[in-house]
Structure formats: C-alpha cells, structure tokens
Amino acid sequence: MAIMDNLDRKIIGELRQNARANFGDIGLSVGLSASAVKRRVDKLVSKNLIQGFTAIIDPTVEGLSVESYVELFCEGTVSPSELRQMVLDIPEIISAGTVSGAADAIIHLRAQDIGALEKALETIRSAPNIRSTKSSIVLSNLINRG
C-alpha cells in the first residue's frame, strides 16, 4: 500500500506554498472538502510524513548576512556520528551532511559578519581529526526551495 497518494502530494504542495493556508482553501485547490483535507493532514502528521509547520525568517533580519559552505576533510576514518558531535555545538552551522567525493562532509553556515564566520571556521578546524577545510562564501542566492 502506498504511503501517500496524489491527493496527499497536492496537499503537501499547497502547505509548502503556504503552511498557514486553511483547510477550506486547500480543499478548493485539490478538490476535497475542508474536513477531508484536515483528516489527510492529521494522518500525514501522525505518520510523521509531515514533521512540522514553521515560519521561515529572512536570515538577514536576524543579522546573519554572511553565508558559506565549507567542505571538511578528515584524518583517517571518522564516522558520521563523530563528525556530528564535532560540529554540533557551533551555532553558525545551520546544516551539515556527509558527502561523496573528496570531502568527508559539507556544512552550511550563517554568520553575522566575516569575523564571526572566521571564528566559527577556526573552531571547526581545531576539532579533532579535521585535516583541512575548503570554504566558499555565497555571493547571491539563485534558488532557495527550503
């Protein structure tokens, strides 16, 4: 049995566009009643297919105007859980993941200014088993689909 059908996907698409949309408006868009949309959304939430609803804030409003991606290169073999522990407490890191290719991981940072970014990079570079990093500062965002 399929986890989601096309109606569920349409509802999720509507919620991605506007998480505050009411069930009636979503229903009009996908061809269901408001109560049917609510039942489907409740089911998707209960099955953890929808994991939350959120407000997306412009990072520059919070003073985080410098954005960077940093590749991490490790000494020896470092497990994903060890890498996670090494960078978990650095608040400038907004996401991180292991990757294929030459780098072991890539992290996405947001900082107040270049000085704050440099300090975060120094913290990362001083972590055990980090051999080197390669940083790229974002000049402009072309597409951001969240």
GROMACS .gro file of C-alpha atoms in nm:
model
  146
    1MET     CA    1   0.000   0.000   0.000
    2ALA     CA    2   0.131   0.345  -0.092
    3ILE     CA    3   0.226   0.576   0.192
    4MET     CA    4   0.095   0.883   0.007
    5ASP     CA    5  -0.130   0.921  -0.293
    6ASN     CA    6  -0.151   1.208  -0.542
    7LEU     CA    7  -0.403   1.399  -0.328
    8ASP     CA    8  -0.165   1.384  -0.031
    9ARG     CA    9   0.114   1.514  -0.255
   10LYS     CA   10  -0.108   1.801  -0.375
   11ILE     CA   11  -0.199   1.889  -0.017
   12ILE     CA   12   0.169   1.889   0.082
   13GLY     CA   13   0.243   2.108  -0.220
   14GLU     CA   14  -0.020   2.357  -0.103
   15LEU     CA   15   0.122   2.353   0.251
   16ARG     CA   16   0.471   2.413   0.115
   17GLN     CA   17   0.343   2.722  -0.063
   18ASN     CA   18   0.159   2.846   0.247
   19ALA     CA   19   0.169   2.649   0.571
   20ARG     CA   20  -0.094   2.887   0.711
   21ALA     CA   21  -0.350   2.810   0.440
   22ASN     CA   22  -0.680   2.695   0.583
   23PHE     CA   23  -0.819   2.353   0.503
   24GLY     CA   24  -1.106   2.503   0.300
   25ASP     CA   25  -0.870   2.688   0.067
   26ILE     CA   26  -0.651   2.380   0.027
   27GLY     CA   27  -0.963   2.173  -0.039
   28LEU     CA   28  -1.073   2.408  -0.317
   29SER     CA   29  -0.734   2.374  -0.479
   30VAL     CA   30  -0.714   1.993  -0.459
   31GLY     CA   31  -1.084   1.906  -0.499
   32LEU     CA   32  -1.169   1.794  -0.144
   33SER     CA   33  -1.380   1.925   0.142
   34ALA     CA   34  -1.211   2.106   0.429
   35SER     CA   35  -1.283   1.814   0.663
   36ALA     CA   36  -1.131   1.564   0.417
   37VAL     CA   37  -0.817   1.780   0.391
   38LYS     CA   38  -0.797   1.800   0.772
   39ARG     CA   39  -0.824   1.421   0.804
   40ARG     CA   40  -0.550   1.372   0.547
   41VAL     CA   41  -0.320   1.632   0.709
   42ASP     CA   42  -0.380   1.475   1.052
   43LYS     CA   43  -0.293   1.132   0.906
   44LEU     CA   44   0.026   1.267   0.744
   45VAL     CA   45   0.128   1.428   1.074
   46SER     CA   46   0.051   1.115   1.278
   47LYS     CA   47   0.265   0.905   1.041
   48ASN     CA   48   0.544   1.165   1.073
   49LEU     CA   49   0.534   1.232   0.697
   50ILE     CA   50   0.466   1.596   0.783
   51GLN     CA   51   0.716   1.666   1.059
   52GLY     CA   52   0.616   2.019   1.145
   53PHE     CA   53   0.497   2.359   1.035
   54THR     CA   54   0.729   2.653   1.056
   55ALA     CA   55   0.789   3.018   0.985
   56ILE     CA   56   1.082   3.085   0.754
   57ILE     CA   57   1.258   3.404   0.856
   58ASP     CA   58   1.492   3.605   0.634
   59PRO     CA   59   1.832   3.538   0.799
   60THR     CA   60   1.945   3.896   0.732
   61VAL     CA   61   1.667   4.020   0.962
   62GLU     CA   62   1.838   3.827   1.240
   63GLY     CA   63   2.173   3.980   1.147
   64LEU     CA   64   2.307   3.668   0.973
   65SER     CA   65   2.417   3.826   0.646
   66VAL     CA   66   2.723   3.610   0.567
   67GLU     CA   67   2.654   3.264   0.426
   68SER     CA   68   2.912   2.998   0.349
   69TYR     CA   69   2.952   2.635   0.253
   70VAL     CA   70   3.254   2.455   0.394
   71GLU     CA   71   3.392   2.118   0.290
   72LEU     CA   72   3.553   1.917   0.569
   73PHE     CA   73   3.845   1.684   0.508
   74CYS     CA   74   3.922   1.441   0.789
   75GLU     CA   75   4.228   1.247   0.901
   76GLY     CA   76   4.163   0.874   0.884
   77THR     CA   77   3.815   0.733   0.919
   78VAL     CA   78   3.562   0.940   1.110
   79SER     CA   79   3.206   0.813   1.147
   80PRO     CA   80   2.908   1.039   1.070
   81SER     CA   81   2.812   1.037   1.439
   82GLU     CA   82   3.165   1.150   1.536
   83LEU     CA   83   3.153   1.427   1.275
   84ARG     CA   84   2.812   1.536   1.405
   85GLN     CA   85   2.945   1.557   1.761
   86MET     CA   86   3.246   1.763   1.645
   87VAL     CA   87   3.031   2.036   1.489
   88LEU     CA   88   2.705   2.011   1.684
   89ASP     CA   89   2.773   2.299   1.924
   90ILE     CA   90   2.879   2.557   1.664
   91PRO     CA   91   2.573   2.784   1.636
   92GLU     CA   92   2.669   2.925   1.297
   93ILE     CA   93   2.617   2.582   1.138
   94ILE     CA   94   2.264   2.557   1.003
   95SER     CA   95   2.305   2.219   0.832
   96ALA     CA   96   2.570   1.953   0.779
   97GLY     CA   97   2.596   1.626   0.597
   98THR     CA   98   2.841   1.362   0.486
   99VAL     CA   99   2.908   1.364   0.113
  100SER     CA  100   3.060   1.156  -0.163
  101GLY     CA  101   3.374   1.274  -0.336
  102ALA     CA  102   3.698   1.410  -0.195
  103ALA     CA  103   3.545   1.585   0.107
  104ASP     CA  104   3.412   1.388   0.402
  105ALA     CA  105   3.136   1.633   0.486
  106ILE     CA  106   2.992   1.969   0.392
  107ILE     CA  107   2.849   2.224   0.630
  108HIS     CA  108   2.630   2.525   0.565
  109LEU     CA  109   2.695   2.827   0.787
  110ARG     CA  110   2.534   3.164   0.852
  111ALA     CA  111   2.723   3.429   1.046
  112GLN     CA  112   2.680   3.791   1.146
  113ASP     CA  113   2.991   3.906   0.962
  114ILE     CA  114   3.321   3.782   0.820
  115GLY     CA  115   3.484   3.794   1.165
  116ALA     CA  116   3.217   3.568   1.312
  117LEU     CA  117   3.250   3.332   1.016
  118GLU     CA  118   3.627   3.320   1.062
  119LYS     CA  119   3.586   3.241   1.431
  120ALA     CA  120   3.344   2.957   1.351
  121LEU     CA  121   3.590   2.823   1.093
  122GLU     CA  122   3.872   2.833   1.349
  123THR     CA  123   3.656   2.630   1.586
  124ILE     CA  124   3.581   2.377   1.313
  125ARG     CA  125   3.947   2.349   1.210
  126SER     CA  126   4.054   2.287   1.568
  127ALA     CA  127   3.818   1.989   1.606
  128PRO     CA  128   3.991   1.651   1.638
  129ASN     CA  129   4.052   1.469   1.309
  130ILE     CA  130   3.983   1.772   1.087
  131ARG     CA  131   4.276   1.783   0.844
  132SER     CA  132   4.158   2.081   0.637
  133THR     CA  133   3.860   2.278   0.515
  134LYS     CA  134   3.763   2.444   0.189
  135SER     CA  135   3.528   2.741   0.220
  136SER     CA  136   3.304   2.912  -0.032
  137ILE     CA  137   3.119   3.232   0.061
  138VAL     CA  138   2.777   3.276  -0.103
  139LEU     CA  139   2.761   3.596  -0.307
  140SER     CA  140   2.395   3.565  -0.409
  141ASN     CA  141   2.127   3.300  -0.375
  142LEU     CA  142   1.977   3.199  -0.706
  143ILE     CA  143   1.718   2.945  -0.590
  144ASN     CA  144   1.603   2.856  -0.240
  145ARG     CA  145   1.327   2.599  -0.217
  146GLY     CA  146   1.367   2.546   0.157
   0.00000   0.00000   0.00000
